[in-house]
Amino acid sequence: VLLNTPWLARNESMGWSNLLRYIQKNFKKFDVVFELHTEPRNIILGKLIGKNLIGFGYRGLGFLLTKQCKTDWENRSIVKQNIDLLKPFLIKGKKNQTLEPKIYLTKKELEKAAQIMTDLGLDPKLKIIGIHPGVSDNYRLWPLEKFSELVQSIKNNYNVILLDDNDSKTKFIEKGKNVFDLSGKLNLREFFSVVSKLDLLVGLESLSVHVASAVNTRTIEIHSSTTNPKVMGALLNKQK
């Protein structure tokens, strides 16, 4: 379903010319638009490209929404908030159904991840900890020297795999015995599969911890003062 759902990517709306071009191309094209981030700018865009607009609107312009939903946005998980948007459609889950996310991996993908791990030359006697130091917003970063200290403190007792979409951050982390760097070497599905093979992932409030949650890998999340773990944390009972 998600693969066939229209999604406004950032690069499609970056800059006024791209934004206006997108609106012209898609004016009132979609039967329903879901606005997930309560951004007034997105609400205006959704109003122009959709026949119906559903969202929360607690940051303003809620009057433009076809259906304005209510939620506890300060304490309720963002995953559950987004599911709240489906209530106007009376979409109901099974009784006692959990809301834990799930990424489904194929047998071939899992075998490829196992081969990647084998090729690294991990110590088979040690458990595997993944470290993901990256995040999209710099104000949410944890100092790289802290990540480096963490790696040095655990590398004698664990296999440590550094993960990120490139090595712009992991190159500053001291390596050594039992430390392996896969940053920038995996495509998205390979990243999912490798994370599923970890015993633990340590990361910031970013895609990595949500992926770990969805492949049933334990997580330790590092949140800055700008994010609320209750809202932005990975939705999994194994998180710390």
PDB file of C-alpha atoms in Angstrom:
ATOM      1  CA  VAL A   1       0.000   0.000   0.000  1.00  0.00           C
ATOM      2  CA  LEU A   2       2.671   2.504   1.020  1.00  0.00           C
ATOM      3  CA  LEU A   3       4.675   1.952  -2.160  1.00  0.00           C
ATOM      4  CA  ASN A   4       1.690   3.080  -4.241  1.00  0.00           C
ATOM      5  CA  THR A   5       0.651   5.992  -2.049  1.00  0.00           C
ATOM      6  CA  PRO A   6       1.565   9.486  -3.320  1.00  0.00           C
ATOM      7  CA  TRP A   7       4.123  11.082  -1.032  1.00  0.00           C
ATOM      8  CA  LEU A   8       5.319  14.662  -1.187  1.00  0.00           C
ATOM      9  CA  ALA A   9       9.071  14.355  -0.845  1.00  0.00           C
ATOM     10  CA  ARG A  10      11.095  17.290   0.461  1.00  0.00           C
ATOM     11  CA  ASN A  11      12.955  17.805  -2.804  1.00  0.00           C
ATOM     12  CA  GLU A  12       9.653  18.136  -4.675  1.00  0.00           C
ATOM     13  CA  SER A  13       8.529  21.076  -2.537  1.00  0.00           C
ATOM     14  CA  MET A  14      11.860  22.779  -1.819  1.00  0.00           C
ATOM     15  CA  GLY A  15      11.795  26.344  -3.140  1.00  0.00           C
ATOM     16  CA  TRP A  16       8.816  28.354  -4.333  1.00  0.00           C
ATOM     17  CA  SER A  17       9.206  27.358  -7.984  1.00  0.00           C
ATOM     18  CA  ASN A  18       9.093  23.623  -7.184  1.00  0.00           C
ATOM     19  CA  LEU A  19       6.191  24.122  -4.796  1.00  0.00           C
ATOM     20  CA  LEU A  20       4.114  26.075  -7.319  1.00  0.00           C
ATOM     21  CA  ARG A  21       4.921  23.549 -10.038  1.00  0.00           C
ATOM     22  CA  TYR A  22       3.793  20.720  -7.764  1.00  0.00           C
ATOM     23  CA  ILE A  23       0.515  22.494  -6.942  1.00  0.00           C
ATOM     24  CA  GLN A  24      -0.182  23.215 -10.599  1.00  0.00           C
ATOM     25  CA  LYS A  25       0.459  19.585 -11.524  1.00  0.00           C
ATOM     26  CA  ASN A  26      -1.680  18.156  -8.708  1.00  0.00           C
ATOM     27  CA  PHE A  27      -4.370  20.792  -8.071  1.00  0.00           C
ATOM     28  CA  LYS A  28      -7.353  19.019  -6.423  1.00  0.00           C
ATOM     29  CA  LYS A  29      -5.993  15.729  -7.754  1.00  0.00           C
ATOM     30  CA  PHE A  30      -6.265  13.644  -4.578  1.00  0.00           C
ATOM     31  CA  ASP A  31      -9.529  12.567  -2.964  1.00  0.00           C
ATOM     32  CA  VAL A  32      -8.000  12.683   0.532  1.00  0.00           C
ATOM     33  CA  VAL A  33      -4.827  14.273   1.874  1.00  0.00           C
ATOM     34  CA  PHE A  34      -3.485  13.427   5.346  1.00  0.00           C
ATOM     35  CA  GLU A  35      -1.392  16.175   6.984  1.00  0.00           C
ATOM     36  CA  LEU A  36       0.770  14.430   9.576  1.00  0.00           C
ATOM     37  CA  HIS A  37       3.002  17.208  10.890  1.00  0.00           C
ATOM     38  CA  THR A  38       0.496  19.961  11.781  1.00  0.00           C
ATOM     39  CA  GLU A  39       2.491  22.460   9.729  1.00  0.00           C
ATOM     40  CA  PRO A  40       0.424  25.445   8.484  1.00  0.00           C
ATOM     41  CA  ARG A  41       2.408  25.390   5.236  1.00  0.00           C
ATOM     42  CA  ASN A  42       1.486  21.751   4.680  1.00  0.00           C
ATOM     43  CA  ILE A  43      -2.157  22.467   5.467  1.00  0.00           C
ATOM     44  CA  ILE A  44      -2.274  25.126   2.752  1.00  0.00           C
ATOM     45  CA  LEU A  45      -0.611  22.756   0.306  1.00  0.00           C
ATOM     46  CA  GLY A  46      -2.976  19.928   1.233  1.00  0.00           C
ATOM     47  CA  LYS A  47      -5.979  22.190   0.745  1.00  0.00           C
ATOM     48  CA  LEU A  48      -4.838  23.011  -2.784  1.00  0.00           C
ATOM     49  CA  ILE A  49      -4.036  19.475  -3.939  1.00  0.00           C
ATOM     50  CA  GLY A  50      -6.779  17.561  -2.110  1.00  0.00           C
ATOM     51  CA  LYS A  51     -10.565  17.459  -2.212  1.00  0.00           C
ATOM     52  CA  ASN A  52     -10.572  16.504   1.471  1.00  0.00           C
ATOM     53  CA  LEU A  53      -7.924  17.332   4.057  1.00  0.00           C
ATOM     54  CA  ILE A  54      -7.557  15.527   7.380  1.00  0.00           C
ATOM     55  CA  GLY A  55      -5.176  16.534  10.142  1.00  0.00           C
ATOM     56  CA  PHE A  56      -4.803  17.996  13.623  1.00  0.00           C
ATOM     57  CA  GLY A  57      -4.106  21.668  12.979  1.00  0.00           C
ATOM     58  CA  TYR A  58      -3.042  22.484  16.533  1.00  0.00           C
ATOM     59  CA  ARG A  59      -0.308  24.818  15.220  1.00  0.00           C
ATOM     60  CA  GLY A  60      -2.814  26.896  13.276  1.00  0.00           C
ATOM     61  CA  LEU A  61      -5.086  26.925  10.204  1.00  0.00           C
ATOM     62  CA  GLY A  62      -7.177  24.060  11.525  1.00  0.00           C
ATOM     63  CA  PHE A  63     -10.246  25.741  10.003  1.00  0.00           C
ATOM     64  CA  LEU A  64      -8.961  24.714   6.546  1.00  0.00           C
ATOM     65  CA  LEU A  65      -9.197  21.034   7.419  1.00  0.00           C
ATOM     66  CA  THR A  66     -12.173  19.031   6.213  1.00  0.00           C
ATOM     67  CA  LYS A  67     -11.857  16.992   9.395  1.00  0.00           C
ATOM     68  CA  GLN A  68      -9.838  18.244  12.358  1.00  0.00           C
ATOM     69  CA  CYS A  69      -8.888  15.375  14.660  1.00  0.00           C
ATOM     70  CA  LYS A  70      -8.008  15.622  18.324  1.00  0.00           C
ATOM     71  CA  THR A  71      -5.086  13.950  20.047  1.00  0.00           C
ATOM     72  CA  ASP A  72      -2.833  14.287  23.069  1.00  0.00           C
ATOM     73  CA  TRP A  73       0.033  15.658  20.998  1.00  0.00           C
ATOM     74  CA  GLU A  74       2.288  16.278  24.012  1.00  0.00           C
ATOM     75  CA  ASN A  75       2.211  12.720  25.397  1.00  0.00           C
ATOM     76  CA  ARG A  76       0.875  10.370  22.710  1.00  0.00           C
ATOM     77  CA  SER A  77       3.252   8.500  20.407  1.00  0.00           C
ATOM     78  CA  ILE A  78       3.482  10.033  16.942  1.00  0.00           C
ATOM     79  CA  VAL A  79       2.654   6.594  15.506  1.00  0.00           C
ATOM     80  CA  LYS A  80      -0.585   6.466  17.464  1.00  0.00           C
ATOM     81  CA  GLN A  81      -1.317  10.072  16.541  1.00  0.00           C
ATOM     82  CA  ASN A  82      -1.075   9.210  12.871  1.00  0.00           C
ATOM     83  CA  ILE A  83      -3.349   6.210  13.353  1.00  0.00           C
ATOM     84  CA  ASP A  84      -5.833   8.586  15.007  1.00  0.00           C
ATOM     85  CA  LEU A  85      -6.182  10.294  11.625  1.00  0.00           C
ATOM     86  CA  LEU A  86      -7.802   7.122  10.240  1.00  0.00           C
ATOM     87  CA  LYS A  87     -10.682   7.227  12.726  1.00  0.00           C
ATOM     88  CA  PRO A  88     -12.906   9.399  10.490  1.00  0.00           C
ATOM     89  CA  PHE A  89     -12.828   6.518   8.007  1.00  0.00           C
ATOM     90  CA  LEU A  90     -13.931   4.056  10.685  1.00  0.00           C
ATOM     91  CA  ILE A  91     -10.907   1.872   9.985  1.00  0.00           C
ATOM     92  CA  LYS A  92     -10.812  -0.498  12.914  1.00  0.00           C
ATOM     93  CA  GLY A  93      -8.146  -3.003  13.867  1.00  0.00           C
ATOM     94  CA  LYS A  94      -8.663  -6.412  15.361  1.00  0.00           C
ATOM     95  CA  LYS A  95      -9.494  -6.666  19.024  1.00  0.00           C
ATOM     96  CA  ASN A  96      -6.343  -6.394  21.163  1.00  0.00           C
ATOM     97  CA  GLN A  97      -4.282  -5.681  18.049  1.00  0.00           C
ATOM     98  CA  THR A  98      -0.934  -4.081  18.872  1.00  0.00           C
ATOM     99  CA  LEU A  99       0.325  -0.936  17.201  1.00  0.00           C
ATOM    100  CA  GLU A 100       3.924  -2.043  16.976  1.00  0.00           C
ATOM    101  CA  PRO A 101       5.432  -1.297  13.555  1.00  0.00           C
ATOM    102  CA  LYS A 102       6.696  -4.147  11.427  1.00  0.00           C
ATOM    103  CA  ILE A 103       9.148  -4.340   8.525  1.00  0.00           C
ATOM    104  CA  TYR A 104       8.825  -7.581   6.601  1.00  0.00           C
ATOM    105  CA  LEU A 105      12.107  -8.954   5.295  1.00  0.00           C
ATOM    106  CA  THR A 106      12.441 -11.702   2.715  1.00  0.00           C
ATOM    107  CA  LYS A 107      14.479 -14.842   3.218  1.00  0.00           C
ATOM    108  CA  LYS A 108      16.880 -13.617   0.544  1.00  0.00           C
ATOM    109  CA  GLU A 109      17.367 -10.284   2.331  1.00  0.00           C
ATOM    110  CA  LEU A 110      18.075 -12.001   5.639  1.00  0.00           C
ATOM    111  CA  GLU A 111      20.568 -14.334   3.981  1.00  0.00           C
ATOM    112  CA  LYS A 112      22.304 -11.333   2.399  1.00  0.00           C
ATOM    113  CA  ALA A 113      22.537  -9.640   5.818  1.00  0.00           C
ATOM    114  CA  ALA A 114      24.013 -12.801   7.331  1.00  0.00           C
ATOM    115  CA  GLN A 115      26.627 -12.880   4.572  1.00  0.00           C
ATOM    116  CA  ILE A 116      27.485  -9.212   5.150  1.00  0.00           C
ATOM    117  CA  MET A 117      28.037  -9.964   8.825  1.00  0.00           C
ATOM    118  CA  THR A 118      30.164 -13.009   8.008  1.00  0.00           C
ATOM    119  CA  ASP A 119      32.321 -10.995   5.621  1.00  0.00           C
ATOM    120  CA  LEU A 120      33.045  -8.469   8.380  1.00  0.00           C
ATOM    121  CA  GLY A 121      34.816 -11.135  10.401  1.00  0.00           C
ATOM    122  CA  LEU A 122      32.877 -10.650  13.632  1.00  0.00           C
ATOM    123  CA  ASP A 123      33.953 -12.461  16.774  1.00  0.00           C
ATOM    124  CA  PRO A 124      31.306 -15.218  17.030  1.00  0.00           C
ATOM    125  CA  LYS A 125      31.629 -15.311  20.833  1.00  0.00           C
ATOM    126  CA  LEU A 126      30.539 -11.680  21.227  1.00  0.00           C
ATOM    127  CA  LYS A 127      27.139 -10.057  20.875  1.00  0.00           C
ATOM    128  CA  ILE A 128      26.638  -7.343  18.268  1.00  0.00           C
ATOM    129  CA  ILE A 129      25.876  -3.704  19.029  1.00  0.00           C
ATOM    130  CA  GLY A 130      25.070  -1.225  16.282  1.00  0.00           C
ATOM    131  CA  ILE A 131      25.908   2.462  16.678  1.00  0.00           C
ATOM    132  CA  HIS A 132      24.077   5.033  14.552  1.00  0.00           C
ATOM    133  CA  PRO A 133      25.372   8.568  15.283  1.00  0.00           C
ATOM    134  CA  GLY A 134      23.516  10.423  12.531  1.00  0.00           C
ATOM    135  CA  VAL A 135      20.328  12.464  12.522  1.00  0.00           C
ATOM    136  CA  SER A 136      18.861  14.949  10.045  1.00  0.00           C
ATOM    137  CA  ASP A 137      18.867  17.984  12.366  1.00  0.00           C
ATOM    138  CA  ASN A 138      22.177  19.062  13.879  1.00  0.00           C
ATOM    139  CA  TYR A 139      20.531  20.332  17.057  1.00  0.00           C
ATOM    140  CA  ARG A 140      19.582  16.720  17.863  1.00  0.00           C
ATOM    141  CA  LEU A 141      23.134  15.407  17.549  1.00  0.00           C
ATOM    142  CA  TRP A 142      25.040  13.803  20.425  1.00  0.00           C
ATOM    143  CA  PRO A 143      28.716  14.877  20.355  1.00  0.00           C
ATOM    144  CA  LEU A 144      30.812  12.533  18.218  1.00  0.00           C
ATOM    145  CA  GLU A 145      33.459  12.361  20.928  1.00  0.00           C
ATOM    146  CA  LYS A 146      30.800  10.845  23.181  1.00  0.00           C
ATOM    147  CA  PHE A 147      30.022   8.206  20.579  1.00  0.00           C
ATOM    148  CA  SER A 148      33.741   7.541  20.255  1.00  0.00           C
ATOM    149  CA  GLU A 149      34.051   7.146  24.032  1.00  0.00           C
ATOM    150  CA  LEU A 150      31.111   4.750  23.995  1.00  0.00           C
ATOM    151  CA  VAL A 151      32.677   2.630  21.263  1.00  0.00           C
ATOM    152  CA  GLN A 152      36.021   2.470  23.057  1.00  0.00           C
ATOM    153  CA  SER A 153      34.343   1.451  26.318  1.00  0.00           C
ATOM    154  CA  ILE A 154      32.470  -1.518  24.833  1.00  0.00           C
ATOM    155  CA  LYS A 155      34.598  -2.792  21.940  1.00  0.00           C
ATOM    156  CA  ASN A 156      36.514  -5.338  24.026  1.00  0.00           C
ATOM    157  CA  ASN A 157      33.312  -7.085  25.040  1.00  0.00           C
ATOM    158  CA  TYR A 158      31.114  -6.635  21.951  1.00  0.00           C
ATOM    159  CA  ASN A 159      31.254  -6.541  18.189  1.00  0.00           C
ATOM    160  CA  VAL A 160      30.502  -2.923  17.292  1.00  0.00           C
ATOM    161  CA  ILE A 161      29.068  -2.006  13.883  1.00  0.00           C
ATOM    162  CA  LEU A 162      28.922   1.660  12.894  1.00  0.00           C
ATOM    163  CA  LEU A 163      25.952   2.508  10.708  1.00  0.00           C
ATOM    164  CA  ASP A 164      24.973   5.689   8.889  1.00  0.00           C
ATOM    165  CA  ASP A 165      24.038   6.748   5.367  1.00  0.00           C
ATOM    166  CA  ASN A 166      27.622   7.992   4.860  1.00  0.00           C
ATOM    167  CA  ASP A 167      30.877   8.168   6.821  1.00  0.00           C
ATOM    168  CA  SER A 168      30.822  11.920   7.467  1.00  0.00           C
ATOM    169  CA  LYS A 169      30.342  11.227  11.176  1.00  0.00           C
ATOM    170  CA  THR A 170      31.649   7.711  11.715  1.00  0.00           C
ATOM    171  CA  LYS A 171      35.064   8.609  10.243  1.00  0.00           C
ATOM    172  CA  PHE A 172      35.691  10.655  13.392  1.00  0.00           C
ATOM    173  CA  ILE A 173      35.011   7.681  15.651  1.00  0.00           C
ATOM    174  CA  GLU A 174      38.150   5.781  16.611  1.00  0.00           C
ATOM    175  CA  LYS A 175      38.088   2.247  15.252  1.00  0.00           C
ATOM    176  CA  GLY A 176      40.151  -0.748  16.311  1.00  0.00           C
ATOM    177  CA  LYS A 177      39.591  -4.368  17.216  1.00  0.00           C
ATOM    178  CA  ASN A 178      35.939  -5.525  17.017  1.00  0.00           C
ATOM    179  CA  VAL A 179      34.824  -2.220  15.439  1.00  0.00           C
ATOM    180  CA  PHE A 180      33.431  -2.352  11.898  1.00  0.00           C
ATOM    181  CA  ASP A 181      32.112   0.497   9.748  1.00  0.00           C
ATOM    182  CA  LEU A 182      29.268  -0.143   7.288  1.00  0.00           C
ATOM    183  CA  SER A 183      28.379   3.531   6.885  1.00  0.00           C
ATOM    184  CA  GLY A 184      27.421   4.346   3.309  1.00  0.00           C
ATOM    185  CA  LYS A 185      27.882   0.731   2.221  1.00  0.00           C
ATOM    186  CA  LEU A 186      24.290  -0.502   2.497  1.00  0.00           C
ATOM    187  CA  ASN A 187      21.162   0.272   0.551  1.00  0.00           C
ATOM    188  CA  LEU A 188      17.970   0.874   2.532  1.00  0.00           C
ATOM    189  CA  ARG A 189      16.732  -2.714   2.551  1.00  0.00           C
ATOM    190  CA  GLU A 190      20.191  -4.021   3.428  1.00  0.00           C
ATOM    191  CA  PHE A 191      20.244  -1.556   6.315  1.00  0.00           C
ATOM    192  CA  PHE A 192      16.911  -2.936   7.548  1.00  0.00           C
ATOM    193  CA  SER A 193      18.213  -6.490   7.315  1.00  0.00           C
ATOM    194  CA  VAL A 194      21.528  -5.796   9.060  1.00  0.00           C
ATOM    195  CA  VAL A 195      19.750  -3.979  11.900  1.00  0.00           C
ATOM    196  CA  SER A 196      17.552  -7.059  12.343  1.00  0.00           C
ATOM    197  CA  LYS A 197      20.717  -9.093  13.044  1.00  0.00           C
ATOM    198  CA  LEU A 198      21.900  -6.808  15.875  1.00  0.00           C
ATOM    199  CA  ASP A 199      21.469  -7.614  19.546  1.00  0.00           C
ATOM    200  CA  LEU A 200      21.160  -3.898  20.312  1.00  0.00           C
ATOM    201  CA  LEU A 201      21.114  -0.590  18.435  1.00  0.00           C
ATOM    202  CA  VAL A 202      22.227   2.677  20.027  1.00  0.00           C
ATOM    203  CA  GLY A 203      21.035   5.722  18.135  1.00  0.00           C
ATOM    204  CA  LEU A 204      19.536   9.162  18.218  1.00  0.00           C
ATOM    205  CA  GLU A 205      15.887   9.977  17.634  1.00  0.00           C
ATOM    206  CA  SER A 206      16.092   9.112  13.946  1.00  0.00           C
ATOM    207  CA  LEU A 207      15.079   6.561  11.362  1.00  0.00           C
ATOM    208  CA  SER A 208      17.515   4.013  12.789  1.00  0.00           C
ATOM    209  CA  VAL A 209      15.723   3.429  16.101  1.00  0.00           C
ATOM    210  CA  HIS A 210      12.336   3.224  14.404  1.00  0.00           C
ATOM    211  CA  VAL A 211      13.731   0.659  11.979  1.00  0.00           C
ATOM    212  CA  ALA A 212      15.155  -1.308  14.905  1.00  0.00           C
ATOM    213  CA  SER A 213      11.744  -1.214  16.541  1.00  0.00           C
ATOM    214  CA  ALA A 214      10.125  -2.533  13.369  1.00  0.00           C
ATOM    215  CA  VAL A 215      12.548  -5.475  13.055  1.00  0.00           C
ATOM    216  CA  ASN A 216      12.322  -6.370  16.760  1.00  0.00           C
ATOM    217  CA  THR A 217      15.821  -5.246  17.739  1.00  0.00           C
ATOM    218  CA  ARG A 218      16.342  -3.723  21.174  1.00  0.00           C
ATOM    219  CA  THR A 219      17.203  -0.024  21.203  1.00  0.00           C
ATOM    220  CA  ILE A 220      18.812   2.584  23.390  1.00  0.00           C
ATOM    221  CA  GLU A 221      17.648   6.004  22.207  1.00  0.00           C
ATOM    222  CA  ILE A 222      19.461   9.260  22.849  1.00  0.00           C
ATOM    223  CA  HIS A 223      17.071  12.212  22.836  1.00  0.00           C
ATOM    224  CA  SER A 224      17.955  15.879  22.893  1.00  0.00           C
ATOM    225  CA  SER A 225      16.015  18.422  24.929  1.00  0.00           C
ATOM    226  CA  THR A 226      14.044  19.282  21.777  1.00  0.00           C
ATOM    227  CA  THR A 227      12.295  15.919  21.456  1.00  0.00           C
ATOM    228  CA  ASN A 228       9.845  14.173  23.734  1.00  0.00           C
ATOM    229  CA  PRO A 229      10.573  10.413  23.971  1.00  0.00           C
ATOM    230  CA  LYS A 230       6.897   9.753  24.690  1.00  0.00           C
ATOM    231  CA  VAL A 231       6.001  11.257  21.321  1.00  0.00           C
ATOM    232  CA  MET A 232       9.029  10.668  19.094  1.00  0.00           C
ATOM    233  CA  GLY A 233      10.450   7.494  20.616  1.00  0.00           C
ATOM    234  CA  ALA A 234      10.327   4.163  18.821  1.00  0.00           C
ATOM    235  CA  LEU A 235       7.065   2.349  19.510  1.00  0.00           C
ATOM    236  CA  LEU A 236       8.365  -0.902  20.953  1.00  0.00           C
ATOM    237  CA  ASN A 237       8.203  -2.304  24.452  1.00  0.00           C
ATOM    238  CA  LYS A 238      11.888  -3.325  24.258  1.00  0.00           C
ATOM    239  CA  GLN A 239      13.189   0.227  23.941  1.00  0.00           C
ATOM    240  CA  LYS A 240      15.174   1.855  26.759  1.00  0.00           C
TER     241      LYS A 240
END
